[in-house]
Amino acid sequence: MLTKDVIISENSTKLLLLKKHQDYLSAYGVKKDNYEYCMTEYLRMSGIYWGMTAMDLMGSLDLLDKQQILDFVRECQHVCGGIGASKGHDPHLLYTLSAVQILTIYDALDVIDISGVVDYVKNLQQEDGSFYGDKWGEVDTRFSFCAIACLALLGRIDAINVDKAVEFILSCMNFDGGFGCKPGSETHAGQIYCCLGTLAITGNLHYVNADLLGWWLCERQLPSGGLNGRPEKLPDVCYSWWVLSSLKILGRLHWIDKEKLVKFILACQDEETGGFADRPADMVDPFHTLFGLAGLSLLGDQTLKEVNPVFCMPEYVIHRLGCDLQLLNV
């Protein structure tokens, strides 16, 4: 059976087009009647986090309108303390974390009611240690990470039952060393990142079989150099983050063929408009642009700021907070 993959053209750019990406992100959303902008309102908060984090990694955060962003975040907080994707949208852990990340980067957490956020997150934890994403009751290890990361950035991880949260994460571990979205679910690179991030923040990485999981993650690299999220899937630039960050946390980043992966990531740039797509010649977006840049940062690109593998934020921000994270070494 042939492996699903893409072909990288020899004519693909081998340079990181920083100026193009800066122009693309700084112009994104300026035209608020643009179809793409209107259709992505349901994830606006995360979109701002993706864009501003990418700009910060490129040293261009000052090109964005800081006050406009802070005002937007403030307007999206609800009485319950949670934060929605956009004004008038229901609160959710995904967007609450994005909001906290935005404000942490700007060192402006006083814009929101922090106690309200802590109470909102705390009240979403269940008896088995898992977290609902919102009041509607969906459980997913992504939400465990969102809760733990959010509280860690706020310095309030003591507000929840950490031992039970870790217990739930470990119940989602599979025979291949990886993790799924809930107990018994298929291993997926995105869920692995969320679970390892949770264990890194809480100091529980010793429960992980680093060699077994590291091998599974390295098998995500295809002949094109790109990474997929699970077997028999096409490569996608976003897994340059989910897989690489996990390997970094495990101390096994050097197990990847760096040169081939860099070539794949750079081939996913749009040389005319700027931005990164999931695969070469596809449509670019802020999501893949951040994770393409973050992947290159993890691989040591000196034109970018160092990214933290747990929070996907510039390392200097995490250093400023003094967050104590557990990472493994070989």
Tab-separated table of C-alpha atoms in Angstrom:
chain	number	residue	atom	x	y	z
A	1	MET	CA	0.000	0.000	0.000
A	2	LEU	CA	1.358	3.403	-0.978
A	3	THR	CA	1.874	5.972	1.766
A	4	LYS	CA	-0.284	9.071	1.428
A	5	ASP	CA	2.001	12.038	0.872
A	6	VAL	CA	2.624	15.152	-1.199
A	7	ILE	CA	5.389	15.995	-3.651
A	8	ILE	CA	7.595	18.983	-2.905
A	9	SER	CA	8.513	20.897	-6.058
A	10	GLU	CA	12.196	21.592	-6.578
A	11	ASN	CA	11.123	25.175	-7.376
A	12	SER	CA	9.610	25.694	-3.931
A	13	THR	CA	11.111	28.544	-1.959
A	14	LYS	CA	13.870	27.616	0.464
A	15	LEU	CA	13.802	30.949	2.291
A	16	LEU	CA	11.609	32.100	5.172
A	17	LEU	CA	9.609	35.049	3.811
A	18	LEU	CA	9.340	37.026	7.047
A	19	LYS	CA	8.279	40.344	5.517
A	20	LYS	CA	5.525	38.636	3.517
A	21	HIS	CA	4.181	36.933	6.642
A	22	GLN	CA	4.285	40.177	8.618
A	23	ASP	CA	2.328	41.957	5.896
A	24	TYR	CA	-0.185	39.100	5.629
A	25	LEU	CA	-0.930	38.964	9.360
A	26	SER	CA	-0.962	42.720	9.966
A	27	ALA	CA	-3.501	43.143	7.134
A	28	TYR	CA	-5.651	40.167	8.167
A	29	GLY	CA	-9.004	41.316	9.497
A	30	VAL	CA	-8.547	44.959	8.560
A	31	LYS	CA	-11.405	44.626	6.072
A	32	LYS	CA	-14.141	43.479	8.440
A	33	ASP	CA	-16.664	42.902	5.665
A	34	ASN	CA	-14.331	40.389	4.034
A	35	TYR	CA	-16.050	36.993	3.538
A	36	GLU	CA	-13.286	34.986	5.188
A	37	TYR	CA	-13.206	37.349	8.172
A	38	CYS	CA	-16.978	37.153	8.673
A	39	MET	CA	-17.057	33.371	8.370
A	40	THR	CA	-14.394	32.912	11.074
A	41	GLU	CA	-16.149	34.912	13.783
A	42	TYR	CA	-16.794	31.692	15.733
A	43	LEU	CA	-13.048	31.349	16.442
A	44	ARG	CA	-11.994	35.014	16.466
A	45	MET	CA	-10.295	34.923	19.893
A	46	SER	CA	-8.074	32.041	18.894
A	47	GLY	CA	-7.430	33.740	15.552
A	48	ILE	CA	-6.085	36.799	17.348
A	49	TYR	CA	-3.887	34.581	19.529
A	50	TRP	CA	-2.512	32.779	16.469
A	51	GLY	CA	-1.798	36.010	14.634
A	52	MET	CA	-0.238	37.979	17.476
A	53	THR	CA	1.889	35.041	18.665
A	54	ALA	CA	3.211	34.606	15.136
A	55	MET	CA	3.927	38.342	14.932
A	56	ASP	CA	5.724	38.227	18.283
A	57	LEU	CA	7.883	35.291	17.159
A	58	MET	CA	8.844	37.403	14.131
A	59	GLY	CA	9.584	40.435	16.325
A	60	SER	CA	6.673	42.401	14.829
A	61	LEU	CA	4.107	42.545	17.626
A	62	ASP	CA	4.159	46.357	17.502
A	63	LEU	CA	2.516	46.270	14.056
A	64	LEU	CA	-0.787	45.206	15.649
A	65	ASP	CA	-3.285	47.507	17.367
A	66	LYS	CA	-2.759	46.550	21.009
A	67	GLN	CA	-5.588	48.646	22.469
A	68	GLN	CA	-8.112	47.321	19.968
A	69	ILE	CA	-7.143	43.756	20.895
A	70	LEU	CA	-7.354	44.416	24.641
A	71	ASP	CA	-10.767	46.039	24.250
A	72	PHE	CA	-11.994	43.044	22.250
A	73	VAL	CA	-10.868	40.556	24.905
A	74	ARG	CA	-12.548	42.581	27.656
A	75	GLU	CA	-15.823	42.648	25.736
A	76	CYS	CA	-15.832	38.853	25.347
A	77	GLN	CA	-15.768	37.971	29.053
A	78	HIS	CA	-19.074	36.816	30.521
A	79	VAL	CA	-20.508	37.272	34.006
A	80	CYS	CA	-19.610	33.626	34.739
A	81	GLY	CA	-15.958	34.505	34.171
A	82	GLY	CA	-15.515	32.508	30.974
A	83	ILE	CA	-14.566	34.092	27.673
A	84	GLY	CA	-16.145	33.538	24.270
A	85	ALA	CA	-14.734	33.452	20.746
A	86	SER	CA	-16.280	36.817	19.933
A	87	LYS	CA	-18.646	39.330	21.485
A	88	GLY	CA	-22.016	37.668	22.119
A	89	HIS	CA	-20.639	34.118	21.750
A	90	ASP	CA	-20.917	31.597	24.585
A	91	PRO	CA	-17.842	31.160	26.806
A	92	HIS	CA	-15.623	28.114	26.253
A	93	LEU	CA	-12.327	26.852	27.666
A	94	LEU	CA	-10.670	27.019	24.234
A	95	TYR	CA	-11.260	30.742	23.896
A	96	THR	CA	-10.709	31.441	27.567
A	97	LEU	CA	-7.175	30.053	27.218
A	98	SER	CA	-6.582	32.038	24.014
A	99	ALA	CA	-7.685	35.208	25.799
A	100	VAL	CA	-5.392	34.540	28.760
A	101	GLN	CA	-2.487	33.852	26.377
A	102	ILE	CA	-3.135	37.128	24.548
A	103	LEU	CA	-3.219	39.130	27.762
A	104	THR	CA	-0.175	37.323	29.148
A	105	ILE	CA	1.877	38.210	26.076
A	106	TYR	CA	0.802	41.841	26.459
A	107	ASP	CA	1.340	41.674	30.241
A	108	ALA	CA	-2.195	43.011	30.637
A	109	LEU	CA	-4.120	40.424	32.660
A	110	ASP	CA	-5.762	43.217	34.645
A	111	VAL	CA	-8.008	43.812	31.622
A	112	ILE	CA	-10.254	40.936	32.722
A	113	ASP	CA	-11.727	39.587	35.956
A	114	ILE	CA	-9.085	36.991	36.824
A	115	SER	CA	-11.009	35.561	39.783
A	116	GLY	CA	-13.964	35.057	37.459
A	117	VAL	CA	-11.809	33.111	35.007
A	118	VAL	CA	-10.457	30.906	37.800
A	119	ASP	CA	-13.967	30.154	39.072
A	120	TYR	CA	-15.182	29.388	35.531
A	121	VAL	CA	-12.364	26.895	34.931
A	122	LYS	CA	-12.711	25.343	38.379
A	123	ASN	CA	-16.428	24.742	37.936
A	124	LEU	CA	-15.867	22.816	34.692
A	125	GLN	CA	-13.826	20.062	36.368
A	126	GLN	CA	-15.696	16.763	36.833
A	127	GLU	CA	-15.425	14.107	39.546
A	128	ASP	CA	-13.152	11.910	37.400
A	129	GLY	CA	-10.745	14.829	36.938
A	130	SER	CA	-11.759	15.615	33.353
A	131	PHE	CA	-13.031	18.995	32.189
A	132	TYR	CA	-16.063	20.012	30.204
A	133	GLY	CA	-15.227	22.458	27.431
A	134	ASP	CA	-18.269	24.529	28.377
A	135	LYS	CA	-21.651	24.136	30.070
A	136	TRP	CA	-22.847	21.686	27.400
A	137	GLY	CA	-20.692	18.869	28.765
A	138	GLU	CA	-18.259	17.709	26.061
A	139	VAL	CA	-15.177	16.007	27.555
A	140	ASP	CA	-11.839	16.011	25.732
A	141	THR	CA	-8.176	16.000	26.804
A	142	ARG	CA	-7.841	19.284	24.894
A	143	PHE	CA	-10.014	20.865	27.542
A	144	SER	CA	-7.875	19.408	30.338
A	145	PHE	CA	-4.872	21.140	28.799
A	146	CYS	CA	-6.773	24.385	28.296
A	147	ALA	CA	-7.819	24.395	31.954
A	148	ILE	CA	-4.371	23.527	33.333
A	149	ALA	CA	-2.519	25.920	31.011
A	150	CYS	CA	-4.941	28.751	31.728
A	151	LEU	CA	-4.594	28.395	35.490
A	152	ALA	CA	-0.817	27.963	35.269
A	153	LEU	CA	-0.502	31.263	33.379
A	154	LEU	CA	-2.663	32.912	36.050
A	155	GLY	CA	-0.669	31.317	38.869
A	156	ARG	CA	-3.811	29.612	40.214
A	157	ILE	CA	-3.388	25.934	39.421
A	158	ASP	CA	-4.145	25.268	43.095
A	159	ALA	CA	-7.808	26.086	42.390
A	160	ILE	CA	-8.485	22.624	40.916
A	161	ASN	CA	-7.883	19.002	41.902
A	162	VAL	CA	-4.589	18.509	40.062
A	163	ASP	CA	-4.171	14.860	41.106
A	164	LYS	CA	-7.557	13.932	39.632
A	165	ALA	CA	-6.809	15.917	36.463
A	166	VAL	CA	-3.580	13.948	36.005
A	167	GLU	CA	-5.394	10.690	36.761
A	168	PHE	CA	-7.847	11.374	33.935
A	169	ILE	CA	-5.029	12.187	31.490
A	170	LEU	CA	-3.260	8.928	32.332
A	171	SER	CA	-6.502	7.008	31.781
A	172	CYS	CA	-6.361	8.212	28.158
A	173	MET	CA	-2.914	6.667	27.533
A	174	ASN	CA	-2.852	3.909	24.885
A	175	PHE	CA	-0.752	0.790	24.251
A	176	ASP	CA	1.404	2.703	21.726
A	177	GLY	CA	2.412	5.247	24.358
A	178	GLY	CA	0.178	7.961	22.936
A	179	PHE	CA	-3.049	9.602	24.059
A	180	GLY	CA	-6.570	10.050	22.732
A	181	CYS	CA	-9.323	12.580	23.458
A	182	LYS	CA	-10.839	10.331	26.144
A	183	PRO	CA	-10.248	6.787	27.513
A	184	GLY	CA	-10.192	4.245	24.669
A	185	SER	CA	-9.925	6.838	21.887
A	186	GLU	CA	-7.398	6.624	19.063
A	187	THR	CA	-3.949	8.111	19.583
A	188	HIS	CA	-3.580	11.467	17.828
A	189	ALA	CA	-0.625	13.872	17.715
A	190	GLY	CA	-2.767	16.836	18.761
A	191	GLN	CA	-4.035	14.986	21.831
A	192	ILE	CA	-0.501	13.853	22.650
A	193	TYR	CA	0.615	17.490	22.778
A	194	CYS	CA	-2.298	18.378	25.079
A	195	CYS	CA	-1.633	15.476	27.430
A	196	LEU	CA	2.139	15.950	27.528
A	197	GLY	CA	1.621	19.668	28.091
A	198	THR	CA	-0.656	18.910	31.030
A	199	LEU	CA	1.857	16.455	32.496
A	200	ALA	CA	4.745	18.885	31.937
A	201	ILE	CA	2.950	21.692	33.784
A	202	THR	CA	2.009	19.413	36.687
A	203	GLY	CA	5.399	17.663	36.892
A	204	ASN	CA	4.161	14.192	35.933
A	205	LEU	CA	6.087	13.308	32.770
A	206	HIS	CA	7.633	10.329	34.567
A	207	TYR	CA	4.445	8.395	33.797
A	208	VAL	CA	5.200	8.533	30.059
A	209	ASN	CA	7.209	5.928	28.124
A	210	ALA	CA	9.296	8.535	26.318
A	211	ASP	CA	11.046	6.135	23.935
A	212	LEU	CA	7.862	4.348	22.877
A	213	LEU	CA	5.943	7.594	22.389
A	214	GLY	CA	8.927	9.305	20.767
A	215	TRP	CA	9.120	6.503	18.208
A	216	TRP	CA	5.385	6.805	17.412
A	217	LEU	CA	5.796	10.545	16.908
A	218	CYS	CA	8.829	10.128	14.645
A	219	GLU	CA	6.861	7.705	12.486
A	220	ARG	CA	4.628	10.652	11.615
A	221	GLN	CA	7.343	11.953	9.275
A	222	LEU	CA	6.675	11.085	5.630
A	223	PRO	CA	9.071	10.918	2.643
A	224	SER	CA	8.200	14.539	1.777
A	225	GLY	CA	9.574	15.560	5.166
A	226	GLY	CA	6.163	16.695	6.428
A	227	LEU	CA	4.441	15.302	9.505
A	228	ASN	CA	0.949	13.841	9.849
A	229	GLY	CA	-1.199	13.492	12.947
A	230	ARG	CA	-1.859	9.757	12.731
A	231	PRO	CA	-1.075	6.862	10.353
A	232	GLU	CA	-2.193	7.028	6.698
A	233	LYS	CA	-2.991	10.755	6.760
A	234	LEU	CA	-1.475	13.479	4.594
A	235	PRO	CA	1.204	15.736	6.086
A	236	ASP	CA	0.067	19.079	7.469
A	237	VAL	CA	2.125	22.084	8.586
A	238	CYS	CA	0.238	22.288	11.891
A	239	TYR	CA	1.788	18.967	12.932
A	240	SER	CA	5.145	20.679	12.682
A	241	TRP	CA	3.945	22.049	16.009
A	242	TRP	CA	1.943	19.222	17.595
A	243	VAL	CA	4.593	16.579	16.866
A	244	LEU	CA	7.728	18.694	17.319
A	245	SER	CA	6.585	20.294	20.568
A	246	SER	CA	5.832	16.831	21.955
A	247	LEU	CA	9.262	15.580	20.948
A	248	LYS	CA	10.822	18.671	22.520
A	249	ILE	CA	8.978	18.001	25.780
A	250	LEU	CA	10.200	14.390	25.624
A	251	GLY	CA	13.805	15.445	24.885
A	252	ARG	CA	13.768	13.626	21.534
A	253	LEU	CA	13.493	16.441	19.005
A	254	HIS	CA	16.700	15.267	17.323
A	255	TRP	CA	14.959	12.043	16.250
A	256	ILE	CA	13.294	13.958	13.378
A	257	ASP	CA	14.952	14.603	9.995
A	258	LYS	CA	15.245	18.359	10.492
A	259	GLU	CA	16.449	19.237	6.988
A	260	LYS	CA	13.546	17.488	5.241
A	261	LEU	CA	10.968	18.970	7.597
A	262	VAL	CA	12.290	22.511	7.145
A	263	LYS	CA	12.058	22.033	3.380
A	264	PHE	CA	8.414	20.922	3.705
A	265	ILE	CA	7.424	23.817	5.977
A	266	LEU	CA	9.025	26.436	3.733
A	267	ALA	CA	7.299	24.925	0.690
A	268	CYS	CA	3.932	25.649	2.340
A	269	GLN	CA	4.472	29.428	2.185
A	270	ASP	CA	2.580	31.577	-0.305
A	271	GLU	CA	5.295	33.580	-2.038
A	272	GLU	CA	2.833	36.227	-3.239
A	273	THR	CA	0.508	36.889	-0.301
A	274	GLY	CA	2.550	35.554	2.610
A	275	GLY	CA	1.219	33.100	5.162
A	276	PHE	CA	1.464	29.315	5.447
A	277	ALA	CA	-0.991	26.690	4.218
A	278	ASP	CA	-1.496	23.147	5.471
A	279	ARG	CA	0.255	21.791	2.376
A	280	PRO	CA	2.040	23.324	-0.632
A	281	ALA	CA	-0.254	25.321	-2.976
A	282	ASP	CA	-3.241	25.293	-0.579
A	283	MET	CA	-4.915	28.397	0.885
A	284	VAL	CA	-3.006	30.126	3.693
A	285	ASP	CA	-4.511	31.065	7.072
A	286	PRO	CA	-3.306	32.448	10.464
A	287	PHE	CA	-3.595	29.012	12.141
A	288	HIS	CA	-1.077	27.310	9.874
A	289	THR	CA	1.050	30.449	9.721
A	290	LEU	CA	1.619	30.366	13.487
A	291	PHE	CA	2.356	26.659	13.605
A	292	GLY	CA	4.658	26.810	10.595
A	293	LEU	CA	6.671	29.560	12.281
A	294	ALA	CA	6.550	27.829	15.672
A	295	GLY	CA	7.826	24.632	14.092
A	296	LEU	CA	10.726	26.477	12.498
A	297	SER	CA	11.490	28.095	15.855
A	298	LEU	CA	11.635	24.677	17.535
A	299	LEU	CA	13.983	23.551	14.767
A	300	GLY	CA	16.338	26.409	15.648
A	301	ASP	CA	15.615	29.118	13.071
A	302	GLN	CA	17.645	32.060	14.391
A	303	THR	CA	15.493	34.685	12.620
A	304	LEU	CA	12.625	33.829	14.981
A	305	LYS	CA	12.255	34.168	18.732
A	306	GLU	CA	12.413	30.971	20.766
A	307	VAL	CA	8.988	29.391	21.302
A	308	ASN	CA	7.960	27.587	24.477
A	309	PRO	CA	6.985	23.966	23.595
A	310	VAL	CA	4.267	23.696	26.251
A	311	PHE	CA	2.348	26.978	25.907
A	312	CYS	CA	3.115	27.856	22.255
A	313	MET	CA	4.081	31.351	23.320
A	314	PRO	CA	7.432	33.158	23.057
A	315	GLU	CA	9.862	31.751	25.617
A	316	TYR	CA	10.624	35.181	27.051
A	317	VAL	CA	6.986	35.503	28.182
A	318	ILE	CA	7.079	32.196	30.095
A	319	HIS	CA	10.449	33.160	31.573
A	320	ARG	CA	8.956	36.472	32.738
A	321	LEU	CA	6.160	34.581	34.508
A	322	GLY	CA	8.583	32.154	36.111
A	323	CYS	CA	6.497	29.095	35.191
A	324	ASP	CA	8.204	25.921	36.392
A	325	LEU	CA	7.856	23.312	33.630
A	326	GLN	CA	9.111	19.744	33.535
A	327	LEU	CA	10.840	18.756	30.274
A	328	LEU	CA	12.672	15.471	29.737
A	329	ASN	CA	16.244	14.949	28.553
A	330	VAL	CA	17.582	11.868	26.790
